[in-house]
Coordinates of C-alpha atoms in Angstrom, one line a residue:
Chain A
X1179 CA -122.8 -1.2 66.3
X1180 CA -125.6 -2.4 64.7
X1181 CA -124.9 -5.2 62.0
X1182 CA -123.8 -4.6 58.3
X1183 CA -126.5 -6.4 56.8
X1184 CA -129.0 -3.3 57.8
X1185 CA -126.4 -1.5 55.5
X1186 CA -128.0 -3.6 52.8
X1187 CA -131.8 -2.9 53.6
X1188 CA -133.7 -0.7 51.6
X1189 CA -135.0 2.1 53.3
X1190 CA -139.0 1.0 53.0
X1191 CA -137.5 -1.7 55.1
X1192 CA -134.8 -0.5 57.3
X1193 CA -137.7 2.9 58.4
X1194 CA -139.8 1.0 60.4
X1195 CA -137.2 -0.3 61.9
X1196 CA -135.8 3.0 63.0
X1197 CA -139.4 4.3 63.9
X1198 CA -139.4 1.4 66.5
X1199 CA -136.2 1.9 67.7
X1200 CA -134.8 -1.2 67.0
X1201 CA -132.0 0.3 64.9
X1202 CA -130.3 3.7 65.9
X1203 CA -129.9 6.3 63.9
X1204 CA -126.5 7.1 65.5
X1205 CA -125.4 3.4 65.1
X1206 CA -126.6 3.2 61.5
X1207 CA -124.7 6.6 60.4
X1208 CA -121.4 5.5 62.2
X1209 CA -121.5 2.1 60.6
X1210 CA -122.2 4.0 57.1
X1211 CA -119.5 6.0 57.8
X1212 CA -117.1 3.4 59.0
X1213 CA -117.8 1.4 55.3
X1214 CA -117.5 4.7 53.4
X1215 CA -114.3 5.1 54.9
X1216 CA -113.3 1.4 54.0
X1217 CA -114.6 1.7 51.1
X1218 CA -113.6 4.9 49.8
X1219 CA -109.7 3.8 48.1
X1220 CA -111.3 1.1 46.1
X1221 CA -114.4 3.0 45.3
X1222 CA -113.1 6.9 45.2
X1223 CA -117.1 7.2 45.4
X1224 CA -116.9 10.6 47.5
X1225 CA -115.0 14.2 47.3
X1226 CA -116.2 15.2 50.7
X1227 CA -116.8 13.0 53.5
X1228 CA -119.3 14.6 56.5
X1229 CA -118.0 13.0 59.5
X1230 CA -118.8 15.2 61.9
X1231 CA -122.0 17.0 60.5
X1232 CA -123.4 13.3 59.8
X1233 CA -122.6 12.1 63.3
X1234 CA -124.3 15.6 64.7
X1235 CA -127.3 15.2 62.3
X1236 CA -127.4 11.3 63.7
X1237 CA -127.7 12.6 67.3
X1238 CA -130.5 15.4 66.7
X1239 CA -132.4 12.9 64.8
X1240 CA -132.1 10.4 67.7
X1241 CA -133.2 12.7 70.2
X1242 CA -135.9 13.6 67.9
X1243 CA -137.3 10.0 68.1
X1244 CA -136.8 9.7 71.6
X1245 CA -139.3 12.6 71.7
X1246 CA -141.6 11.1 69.6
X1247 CA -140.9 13.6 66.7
X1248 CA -140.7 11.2 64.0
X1249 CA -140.1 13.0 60.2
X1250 CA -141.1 10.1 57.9
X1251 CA -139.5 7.1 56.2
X1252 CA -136.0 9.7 55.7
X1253 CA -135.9 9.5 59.4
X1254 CA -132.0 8.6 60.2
X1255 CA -131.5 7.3 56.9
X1256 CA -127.7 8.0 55.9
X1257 CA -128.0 9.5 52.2
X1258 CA -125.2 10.6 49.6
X1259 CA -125.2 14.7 48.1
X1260 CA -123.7 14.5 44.1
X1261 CA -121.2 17.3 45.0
X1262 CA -122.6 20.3 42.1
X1263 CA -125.7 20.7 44.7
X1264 CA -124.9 23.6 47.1
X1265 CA -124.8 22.9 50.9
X1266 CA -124.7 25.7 52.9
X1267 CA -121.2 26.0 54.8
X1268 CA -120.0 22.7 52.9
X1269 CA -117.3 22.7 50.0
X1270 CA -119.4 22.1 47.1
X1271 CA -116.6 21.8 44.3
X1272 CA -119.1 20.6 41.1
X1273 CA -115.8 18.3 40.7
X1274 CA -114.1 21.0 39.1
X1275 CA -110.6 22.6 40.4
X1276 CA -112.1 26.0 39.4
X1277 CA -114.5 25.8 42.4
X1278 CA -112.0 23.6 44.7
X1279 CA -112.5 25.6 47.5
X1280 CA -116.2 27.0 47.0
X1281 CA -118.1 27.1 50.2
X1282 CA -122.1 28.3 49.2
X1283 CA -124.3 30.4 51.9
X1284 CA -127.1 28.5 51.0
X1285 CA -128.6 25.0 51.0
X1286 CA -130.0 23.6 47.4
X1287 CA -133.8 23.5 48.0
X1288 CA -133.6 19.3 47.4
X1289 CA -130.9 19.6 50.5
X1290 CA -133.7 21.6 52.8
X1291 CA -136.4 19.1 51.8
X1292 CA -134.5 16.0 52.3
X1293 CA -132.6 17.8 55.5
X1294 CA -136.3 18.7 57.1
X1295 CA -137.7 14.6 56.4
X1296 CA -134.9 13.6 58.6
X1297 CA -132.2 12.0 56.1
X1298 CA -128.4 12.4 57.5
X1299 CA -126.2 13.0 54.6
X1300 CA -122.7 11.6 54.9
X1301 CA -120.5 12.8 52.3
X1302 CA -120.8 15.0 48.7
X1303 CA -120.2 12.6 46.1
X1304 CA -117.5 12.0 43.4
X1305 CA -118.8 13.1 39.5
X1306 CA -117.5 14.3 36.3
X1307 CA -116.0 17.5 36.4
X1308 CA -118.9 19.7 36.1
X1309 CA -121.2 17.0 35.5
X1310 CA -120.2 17.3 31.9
X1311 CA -120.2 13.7 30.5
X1312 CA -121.1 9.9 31.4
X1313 CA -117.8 8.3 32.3
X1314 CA -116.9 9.9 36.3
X1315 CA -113.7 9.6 35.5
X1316 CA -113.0 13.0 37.2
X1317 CA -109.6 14.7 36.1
X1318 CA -109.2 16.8 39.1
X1319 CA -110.3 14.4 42.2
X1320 CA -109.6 10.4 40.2
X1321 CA -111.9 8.5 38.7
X1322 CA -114.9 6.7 40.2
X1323 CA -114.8 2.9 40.0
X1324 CA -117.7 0.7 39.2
X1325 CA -118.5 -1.7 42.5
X1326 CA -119.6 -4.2 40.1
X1327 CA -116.2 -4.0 38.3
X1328 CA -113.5 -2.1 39.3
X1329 CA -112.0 -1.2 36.3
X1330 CA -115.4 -0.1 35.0
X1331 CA -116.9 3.2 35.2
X1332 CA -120.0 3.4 37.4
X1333 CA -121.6 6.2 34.4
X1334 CA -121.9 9.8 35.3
X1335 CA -122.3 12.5 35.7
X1336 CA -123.6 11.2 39.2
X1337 CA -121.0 8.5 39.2
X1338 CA -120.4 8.7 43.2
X1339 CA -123.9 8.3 44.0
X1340 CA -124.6 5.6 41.6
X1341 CA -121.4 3.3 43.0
X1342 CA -122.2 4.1 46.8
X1343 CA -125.8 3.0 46.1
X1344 CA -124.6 -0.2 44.7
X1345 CA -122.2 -1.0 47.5
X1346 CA -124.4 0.0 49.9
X1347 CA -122.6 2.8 51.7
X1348 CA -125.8 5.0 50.9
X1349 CA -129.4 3.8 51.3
X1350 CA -130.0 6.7 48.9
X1351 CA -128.6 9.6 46.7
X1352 CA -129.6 12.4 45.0
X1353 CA -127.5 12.9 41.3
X1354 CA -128.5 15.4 38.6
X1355 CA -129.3 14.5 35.1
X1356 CA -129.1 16.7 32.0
X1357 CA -128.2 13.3 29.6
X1358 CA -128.8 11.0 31.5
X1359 CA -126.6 11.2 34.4
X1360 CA -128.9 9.8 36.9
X1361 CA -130.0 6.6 34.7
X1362 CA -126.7 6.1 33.7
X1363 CA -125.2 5.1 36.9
X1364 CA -128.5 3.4 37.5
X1365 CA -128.1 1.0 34.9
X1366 CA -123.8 0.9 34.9
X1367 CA -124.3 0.3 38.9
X1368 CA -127.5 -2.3 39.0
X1369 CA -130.0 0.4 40.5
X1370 CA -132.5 2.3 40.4
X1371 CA -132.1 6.2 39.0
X1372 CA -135.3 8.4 38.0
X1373 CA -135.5 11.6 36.3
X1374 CA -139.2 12.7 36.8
X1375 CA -140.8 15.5 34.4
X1376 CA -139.0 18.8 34.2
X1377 CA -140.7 21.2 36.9
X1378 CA -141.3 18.7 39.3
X1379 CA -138.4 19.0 41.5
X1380 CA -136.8 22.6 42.1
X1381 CA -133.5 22.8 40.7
X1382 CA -132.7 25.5 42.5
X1383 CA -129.0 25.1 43.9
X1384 CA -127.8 23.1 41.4
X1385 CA -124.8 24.8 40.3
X1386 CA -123.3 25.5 37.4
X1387 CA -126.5 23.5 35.2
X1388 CA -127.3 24.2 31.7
X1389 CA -130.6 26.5 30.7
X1390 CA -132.3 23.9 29.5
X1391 CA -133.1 20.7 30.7
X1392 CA -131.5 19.6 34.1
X1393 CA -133.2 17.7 36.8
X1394 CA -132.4 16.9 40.1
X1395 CA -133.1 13.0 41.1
X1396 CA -132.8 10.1 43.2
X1397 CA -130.6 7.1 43.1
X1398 CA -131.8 3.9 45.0
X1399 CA -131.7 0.2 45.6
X1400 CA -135.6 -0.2 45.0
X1401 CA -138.2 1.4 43.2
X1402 CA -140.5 2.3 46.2
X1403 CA -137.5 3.8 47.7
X1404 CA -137.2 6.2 44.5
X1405 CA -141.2 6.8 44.9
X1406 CA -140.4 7.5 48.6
X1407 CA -137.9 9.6 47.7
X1408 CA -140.0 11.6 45.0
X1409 CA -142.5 12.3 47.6
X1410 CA -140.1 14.4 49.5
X1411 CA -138.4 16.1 46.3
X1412 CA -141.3 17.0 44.1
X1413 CA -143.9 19.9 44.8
X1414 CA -143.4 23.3 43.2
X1415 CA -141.1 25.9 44.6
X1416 CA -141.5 29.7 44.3
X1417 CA -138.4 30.8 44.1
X1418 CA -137.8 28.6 40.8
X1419 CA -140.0 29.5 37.6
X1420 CA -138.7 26.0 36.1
X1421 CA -140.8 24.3 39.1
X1422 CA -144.5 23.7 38.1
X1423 CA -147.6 24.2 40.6
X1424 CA -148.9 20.6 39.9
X1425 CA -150.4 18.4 42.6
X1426 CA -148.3 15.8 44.2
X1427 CA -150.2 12.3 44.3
X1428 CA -149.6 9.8 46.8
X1429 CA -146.7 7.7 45.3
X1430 CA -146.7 4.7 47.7
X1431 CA -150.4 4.3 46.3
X1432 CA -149.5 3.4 43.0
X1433 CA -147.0 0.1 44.1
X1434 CA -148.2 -2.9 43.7
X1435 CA -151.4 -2.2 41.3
X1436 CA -149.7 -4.7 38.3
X1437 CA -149.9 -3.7 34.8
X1438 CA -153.3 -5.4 34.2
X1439 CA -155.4 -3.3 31.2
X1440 CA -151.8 -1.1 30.2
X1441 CA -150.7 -0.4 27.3
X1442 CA -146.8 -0.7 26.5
X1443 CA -144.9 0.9 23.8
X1444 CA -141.8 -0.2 22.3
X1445 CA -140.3 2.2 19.9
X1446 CA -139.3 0.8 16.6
X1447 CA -136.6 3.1 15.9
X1448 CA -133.6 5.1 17.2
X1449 CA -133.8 3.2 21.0
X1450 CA -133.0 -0.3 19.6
X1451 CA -130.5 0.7 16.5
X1452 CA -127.5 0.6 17.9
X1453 CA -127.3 -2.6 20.8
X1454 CA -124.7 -4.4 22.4
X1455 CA -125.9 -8.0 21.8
X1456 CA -126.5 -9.1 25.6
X1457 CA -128.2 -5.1 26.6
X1458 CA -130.7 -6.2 23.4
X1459 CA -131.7 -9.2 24.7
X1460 CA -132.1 -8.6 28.4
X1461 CA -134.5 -5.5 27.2
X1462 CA -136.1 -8.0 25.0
X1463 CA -136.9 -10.6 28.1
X1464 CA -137.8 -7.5 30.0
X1465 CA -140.5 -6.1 27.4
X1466 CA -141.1 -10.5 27.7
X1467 CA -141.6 -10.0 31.2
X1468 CA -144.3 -7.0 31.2
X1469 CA -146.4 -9.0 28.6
X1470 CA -146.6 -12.0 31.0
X1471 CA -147.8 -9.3 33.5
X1472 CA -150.5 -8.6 31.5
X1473 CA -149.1 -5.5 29.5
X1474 CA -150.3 -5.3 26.1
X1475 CA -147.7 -4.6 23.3
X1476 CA -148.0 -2.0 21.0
X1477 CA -145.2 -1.2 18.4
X1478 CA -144.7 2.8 18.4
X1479 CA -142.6 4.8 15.9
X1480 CA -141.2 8.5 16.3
X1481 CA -139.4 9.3 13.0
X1482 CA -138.6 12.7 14.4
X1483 CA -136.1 11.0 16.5
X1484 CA -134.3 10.9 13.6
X1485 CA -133.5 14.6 14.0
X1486 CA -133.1 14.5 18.0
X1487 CA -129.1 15.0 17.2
X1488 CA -130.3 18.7 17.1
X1489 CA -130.2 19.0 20.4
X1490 CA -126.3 19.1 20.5
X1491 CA -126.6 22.3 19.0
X1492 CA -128.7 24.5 21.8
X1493 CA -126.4 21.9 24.4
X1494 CA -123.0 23.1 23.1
X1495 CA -124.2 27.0 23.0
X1496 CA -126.0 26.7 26.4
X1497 CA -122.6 24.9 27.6
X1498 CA -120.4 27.8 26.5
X1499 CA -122.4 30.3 28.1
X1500 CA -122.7 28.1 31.1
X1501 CA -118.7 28.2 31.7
X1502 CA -117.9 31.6 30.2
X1503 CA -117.2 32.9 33.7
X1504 CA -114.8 30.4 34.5
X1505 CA -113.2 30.0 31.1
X1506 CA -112.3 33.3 31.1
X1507 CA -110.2 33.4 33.9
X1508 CA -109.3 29.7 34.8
X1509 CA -108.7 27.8 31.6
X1510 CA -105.6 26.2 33.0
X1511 CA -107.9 24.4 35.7
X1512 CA -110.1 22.7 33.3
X1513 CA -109.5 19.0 32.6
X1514 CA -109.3 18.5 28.6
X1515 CA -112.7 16.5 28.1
X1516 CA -115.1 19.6 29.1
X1517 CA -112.4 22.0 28.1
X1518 CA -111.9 20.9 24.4
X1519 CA -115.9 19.7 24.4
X1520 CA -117.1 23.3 25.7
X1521 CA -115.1 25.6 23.4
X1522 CA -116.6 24.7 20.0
X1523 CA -120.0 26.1 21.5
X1524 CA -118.8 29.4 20.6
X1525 CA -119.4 29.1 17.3
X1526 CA -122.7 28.1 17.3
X1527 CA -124.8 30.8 15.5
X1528 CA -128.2 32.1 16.9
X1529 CA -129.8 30.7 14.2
X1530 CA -128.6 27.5 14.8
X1531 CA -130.0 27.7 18.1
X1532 CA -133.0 28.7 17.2
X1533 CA -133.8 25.8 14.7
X1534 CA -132.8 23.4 17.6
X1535 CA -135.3 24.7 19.7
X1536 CA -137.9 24.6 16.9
X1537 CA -136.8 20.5 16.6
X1538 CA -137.2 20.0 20.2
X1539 CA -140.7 20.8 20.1
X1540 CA -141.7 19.3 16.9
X1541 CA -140.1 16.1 19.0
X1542 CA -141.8 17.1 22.3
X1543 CA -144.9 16.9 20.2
X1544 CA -144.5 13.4 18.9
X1545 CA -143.9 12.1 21.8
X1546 CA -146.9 13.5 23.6
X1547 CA -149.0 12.0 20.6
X1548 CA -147.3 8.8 21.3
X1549 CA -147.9 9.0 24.6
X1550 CA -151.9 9.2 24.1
X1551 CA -151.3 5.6 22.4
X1552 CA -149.5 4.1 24.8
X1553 CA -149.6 4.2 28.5
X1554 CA -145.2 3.8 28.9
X1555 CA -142.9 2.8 26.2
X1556 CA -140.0 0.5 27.1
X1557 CA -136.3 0.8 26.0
X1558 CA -133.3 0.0 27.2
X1559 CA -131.5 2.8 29.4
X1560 CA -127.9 2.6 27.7
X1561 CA -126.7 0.9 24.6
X1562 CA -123.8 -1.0 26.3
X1563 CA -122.5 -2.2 29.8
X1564 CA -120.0 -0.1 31.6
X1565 CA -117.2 0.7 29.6
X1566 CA -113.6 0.3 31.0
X1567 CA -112.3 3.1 32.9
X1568 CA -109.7 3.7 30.2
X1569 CA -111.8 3.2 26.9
X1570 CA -112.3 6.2 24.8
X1571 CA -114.2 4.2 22.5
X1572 CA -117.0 1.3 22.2
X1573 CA -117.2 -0.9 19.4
X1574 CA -120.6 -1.5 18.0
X1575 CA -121.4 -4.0 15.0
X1576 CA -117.6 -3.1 14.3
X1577 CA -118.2 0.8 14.4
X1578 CA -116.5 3.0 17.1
X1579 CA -118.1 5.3 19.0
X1580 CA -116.5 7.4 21.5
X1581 CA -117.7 7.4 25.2
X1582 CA -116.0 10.3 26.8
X1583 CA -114.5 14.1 25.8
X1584 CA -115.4 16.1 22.7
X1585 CA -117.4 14.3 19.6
X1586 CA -119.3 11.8 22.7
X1587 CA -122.8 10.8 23.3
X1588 CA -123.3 7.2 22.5
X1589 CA -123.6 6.5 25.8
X1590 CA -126.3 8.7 26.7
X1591 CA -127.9 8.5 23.1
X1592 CA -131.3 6.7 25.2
X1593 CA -131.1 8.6 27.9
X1594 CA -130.6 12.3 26.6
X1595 CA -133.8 12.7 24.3
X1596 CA -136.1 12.7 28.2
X1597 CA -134.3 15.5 28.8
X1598 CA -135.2 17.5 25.9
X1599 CA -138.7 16.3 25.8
X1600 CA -139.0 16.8 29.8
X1601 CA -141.0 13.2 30.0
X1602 CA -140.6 11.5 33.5
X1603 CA -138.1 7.7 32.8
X1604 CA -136.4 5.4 34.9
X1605 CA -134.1 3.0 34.7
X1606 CA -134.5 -0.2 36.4
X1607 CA -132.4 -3.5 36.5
X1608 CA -132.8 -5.8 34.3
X1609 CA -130.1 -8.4 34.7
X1610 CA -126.5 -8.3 33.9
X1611 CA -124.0 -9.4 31.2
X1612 CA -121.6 -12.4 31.3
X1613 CA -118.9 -10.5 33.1
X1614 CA -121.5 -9.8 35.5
X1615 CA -121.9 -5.6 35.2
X1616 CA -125.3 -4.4 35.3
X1617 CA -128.0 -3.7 32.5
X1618 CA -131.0 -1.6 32.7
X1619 CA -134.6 -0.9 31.6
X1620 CA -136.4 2.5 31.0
X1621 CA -139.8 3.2 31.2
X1622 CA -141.3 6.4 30.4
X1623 CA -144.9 8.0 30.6
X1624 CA -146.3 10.8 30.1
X1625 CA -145.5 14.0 31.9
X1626 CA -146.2 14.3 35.8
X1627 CA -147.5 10.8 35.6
X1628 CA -144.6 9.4 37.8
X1629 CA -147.1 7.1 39.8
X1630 CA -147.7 5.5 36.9
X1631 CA -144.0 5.0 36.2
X1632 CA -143.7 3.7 40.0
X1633 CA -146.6 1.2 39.2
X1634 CA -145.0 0.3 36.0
X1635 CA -141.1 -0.1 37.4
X1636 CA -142.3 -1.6 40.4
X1637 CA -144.1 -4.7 38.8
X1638 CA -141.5 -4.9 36.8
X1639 CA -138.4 -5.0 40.0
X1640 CA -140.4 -8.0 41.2
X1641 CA -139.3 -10.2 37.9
X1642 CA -136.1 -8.8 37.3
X1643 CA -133.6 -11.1 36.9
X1644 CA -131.9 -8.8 39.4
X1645 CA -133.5 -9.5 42.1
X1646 CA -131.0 -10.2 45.1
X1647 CA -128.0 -9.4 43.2
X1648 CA -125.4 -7.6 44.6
X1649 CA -121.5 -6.4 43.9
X1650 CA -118.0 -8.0 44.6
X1651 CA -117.2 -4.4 46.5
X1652 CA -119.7 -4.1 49.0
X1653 CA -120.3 -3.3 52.4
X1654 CA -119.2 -6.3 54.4
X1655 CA -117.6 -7.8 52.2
Chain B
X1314 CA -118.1 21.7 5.8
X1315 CA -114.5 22.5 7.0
X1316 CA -113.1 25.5 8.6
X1317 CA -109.7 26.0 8.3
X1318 CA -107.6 26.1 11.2
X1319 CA -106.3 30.0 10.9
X1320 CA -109.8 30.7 11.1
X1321 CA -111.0 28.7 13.9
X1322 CA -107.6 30.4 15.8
X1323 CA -108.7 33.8 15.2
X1324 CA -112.3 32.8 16.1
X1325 CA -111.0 31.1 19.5
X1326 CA -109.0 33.9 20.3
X1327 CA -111.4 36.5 20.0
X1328 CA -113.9 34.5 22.3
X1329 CA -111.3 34.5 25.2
X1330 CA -107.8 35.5 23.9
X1331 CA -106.9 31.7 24.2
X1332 CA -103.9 30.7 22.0
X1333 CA -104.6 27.5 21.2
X1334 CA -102.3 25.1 19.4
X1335 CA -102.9 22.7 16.0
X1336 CA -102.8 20.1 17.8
X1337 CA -105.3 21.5 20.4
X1338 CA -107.3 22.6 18.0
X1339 CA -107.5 19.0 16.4
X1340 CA -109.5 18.2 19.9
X1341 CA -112.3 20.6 19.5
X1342 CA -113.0 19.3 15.9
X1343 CA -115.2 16.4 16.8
X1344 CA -117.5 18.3 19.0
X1345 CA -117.6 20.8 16.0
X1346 CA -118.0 17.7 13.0
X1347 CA -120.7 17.0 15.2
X1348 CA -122.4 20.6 14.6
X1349 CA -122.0 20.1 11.4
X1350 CA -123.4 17.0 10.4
X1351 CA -126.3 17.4 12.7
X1352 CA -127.0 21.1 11.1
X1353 CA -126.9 19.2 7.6
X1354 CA -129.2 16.7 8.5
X1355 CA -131.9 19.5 9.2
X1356 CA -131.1 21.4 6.0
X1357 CA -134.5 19.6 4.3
X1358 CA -136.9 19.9 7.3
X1359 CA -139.3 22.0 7.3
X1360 CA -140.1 23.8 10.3
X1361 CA -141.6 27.1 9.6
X1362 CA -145.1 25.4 11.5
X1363 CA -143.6 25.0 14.8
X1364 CA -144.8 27.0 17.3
X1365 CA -143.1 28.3 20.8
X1366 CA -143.4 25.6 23.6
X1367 CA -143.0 29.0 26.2
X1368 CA -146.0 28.7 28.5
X1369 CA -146.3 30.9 31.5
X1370 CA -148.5 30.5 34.3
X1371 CA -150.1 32.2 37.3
X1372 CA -148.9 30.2 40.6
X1373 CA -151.9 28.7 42.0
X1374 CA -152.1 29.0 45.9
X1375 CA -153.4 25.8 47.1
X1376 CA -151.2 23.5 44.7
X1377 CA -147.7 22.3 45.6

């Protein structure tokens, strides 16, 4: 058994390792197993746990070493699945009770990438029910529990990922965010969660997504892991028109360049408005930080922000269309946040719709005018902390703003607008507050320039009052 | 803008045949408040210049 404290490697430092057999990948996915298994009734991080398929995957992928047949820095690397991406022969339930026993044919095309790199993935992970909101607190299989605070949420929808990340019962794993649901549990879980541009990575086998604007991406402890990570994800797939036939650079290249010469925005509305006192100020000392590195600071406004509330309108009709299937016949097996959220989008007219989709582009344009001023722009990834499991409301500057079920969206009020816009952010730490939960940092660029991001989150990480922290709930502890 | 609840009851049930109760129907209103009051801040824009952001492209072989 090798020793817990490889558990708490990143994988640019744990693969080496492996590719010198000094650590084995049997050994490795047992002890990730054994912690997830500890773990699990504090955490409640997973729906699935894969046991068997994990230990078999551990064995092939020794023997493939022993061969010399060595797949890349994935190689025996135990990984977590957010449980709405289909696995062939696997219960993939989207946390919902609808699709409780749902077994798909086929693998998610993410699954097959990761799968053929070399990655062993242990369990499909706990998540909102149908990845429809920011809290995890799942109705159907219990709430996920912050590692950082267990009476916190770890953010969602990729909630289980986020919190096995943290703890360190995944080196890696892959979420899915429409609003923010990878960032979120980056920042509410102290790592790091990217959502790259839209057609970068396949969605194809994410199940039951909106039309418009989902993305498949990675949670991680480090940002070269979530450039490593990219590598394998990103490239255009045929058998999904959303994917785009762009090159894929050489990520790793871009780490470790500095910010020398780069221009950095920091928007002077909408993404600063509404703070939590100790988020504003650890995004301040971050934006602090950058200049010291030798970014130069640019003050950028997008008034059509002001208008990016729109994009509830095409969400709430594409979410009714979404569920009509299942609401049709299983109403009863709906918890009440997505059922109660997902009916008023029935009575969303077509005109409606259509204006929405006329704002998104008049706000897709700013921001790519913005982005020829600017190299990134900085703001912080959520307005507040984690939020207690049982809050339905956050108080900010004496205002309430609810934080899960119908009428929500503060929380992902940073987050969300990347989606519609289809820009590549990520959210990296960026200290924490003084009950010690996590606070993050997003940079953004400008489409398909993700090295750039990597280059930019990566000289960042090195600051980051982060560094070297780690959760109460964790493995070995 | 309001609707009135007998409405939004007839409108429910002839999306799905779903009875829904007052006080049930009291839990979609926020998601709908927020429909309105986001329609009614675009009531002055202008957007009669914005064009489609539909692109379609040929796959090209040697890029993936």
């Amino acid at each position: 058994m090798p020793n817990l404290d490889f558990l708490k490697m990143t994988i640019s430092e744990l693969a080496p390792k492996i590719r010198n057999k000094e650590i084995s990948p049997v050994e490795l996915t047992e002890a990730a197993l054994t912690e997830a298994d500890r773990l699990q009734p504090k955490l409640n991080s997973f729906i699935t746990l894969l046991h068997e398929q994990a230990m078999d995957q551990a064995r092939e992928s020794e023997t493939a070493l022993s061969r010399g047949d060595y797949r890349g820095p994935l190689h025996g690397i135990p990984i977590g699945l957010k449980d709405n991406l289909a696995t062939a022969g696997i219960t993939t339930t989207v946390g919902s009770k609808v699709l409780a026993n749902h077994v798909p044919d086929e693998d998610a095309e993410v699954v097959i990438r990761c799968r053929d790199a070399g990655a062993i993935f242990i369990g499909k992970e706990n998540l909102e029910e149908f990845a429809a909101g920011a809290t995890s607190n799942n109705p159907h299989y219990g709430a996920v529990h912050n590692p950082w605070g267990l009476d916190h949420v770890p953010g969602g929808s990729s909630g289980g990922g986020g919190a096995n990340v943290a703890s360190g019962v995944t080196f890696a794993s892959l979420g899915t965010d429409l609003g923010g649901s990878v960032r979120l549990p980056g920042t509410f879980c102290g790592v790091v969660g990217l959502k790259q541009t839209y057609g970068r990575v396949s969605q194809r086998g994410l199940m039951v997504t909106s039309f418009n604007g989902d993305h498949i991406g990675p949670m991680t402890r480090s940002v070269a892991d979530s450039a490593l990570l990219l590598q394998v994800l990103a490239g255009n797939d045929p058998l999904d028109p959303s994917s785009v036939p762009v090159p894929v650079p050489d990520y790793n290249s871009y780490l470790g360049k500095g910010l020398k010469g780069l221009k950095m925005g920091v928007p002077s509305n909408h993404f600063f408005d509404l703070l939590d006192e100790e988020v504003e100020a650890a995004v301040r000392g971050s934006v602090a930080a950058l200049e010291e590195l030798g970014a130069e600071l640019l003050e950028v406004s997008l008034p059509a922000m002001e208008y990016i509330g729109a994009m509830r309108i095409s969400a709430m009709a594409d979410g009714v269309v979404t569920h009509e299937p299942y609401l049709k016949n299983h109403r009863e097996s709906y918890g009440p946040d997505v059922l109660y959220r997902t009916i008023p989008g029935q009575f969303v007219l077509g005109k409606d719709y259509s204006k929405s989709l006329k704002v998104q582009r008049m706000i897709q344009e700013e921001y790519l005018r913005v982005m020829h001023q600017v190299d990134f722009l900085v703001t912080p990834t959520a307005p507040v902390p984690a939020p207690r499991i049982d809050a339905t409301h956050v108080n900010i500057n004496g205002e309430d703003h609810r934080v899960r079920g119908p009428g929500s969206g503060f929380i992902s009020r940073n987050t969300s607008p990347l989606n519609a816009v289809g820009l590549p952010a990520i959210s990296v730490p960026c200290g924490v507050n003084h009950a010690g939960l996590p606070i993050g940092v997003q940079f953004i660029t400008a489409p398909f320039e993700e090295g750039l991001l990597f280059q930019v989150a990566d000289s960042y990480e090195k600051t980051s009052p982060s560094q070297r922290l780690r959760p109460e709930i964790s493995v070995g502890v | 803008m309001s609707i009135q609840n007998e409405t939004l009851k007839a409108m429910i049930r002839d999306y799905d045949g779903l009875e829904l109760s007052d006080e049930e129907l009291e839990l979609v209103r926020p998601e709908l408040e927020t429909y309105f009051s986001e329609l009614a801040k675009l009531e002055s824009l202008d957007l009669s210049d914005m064009f489609s952001g539909r692109l379609t492209r040929l796959p090209e072989p040697d890029q993936s």
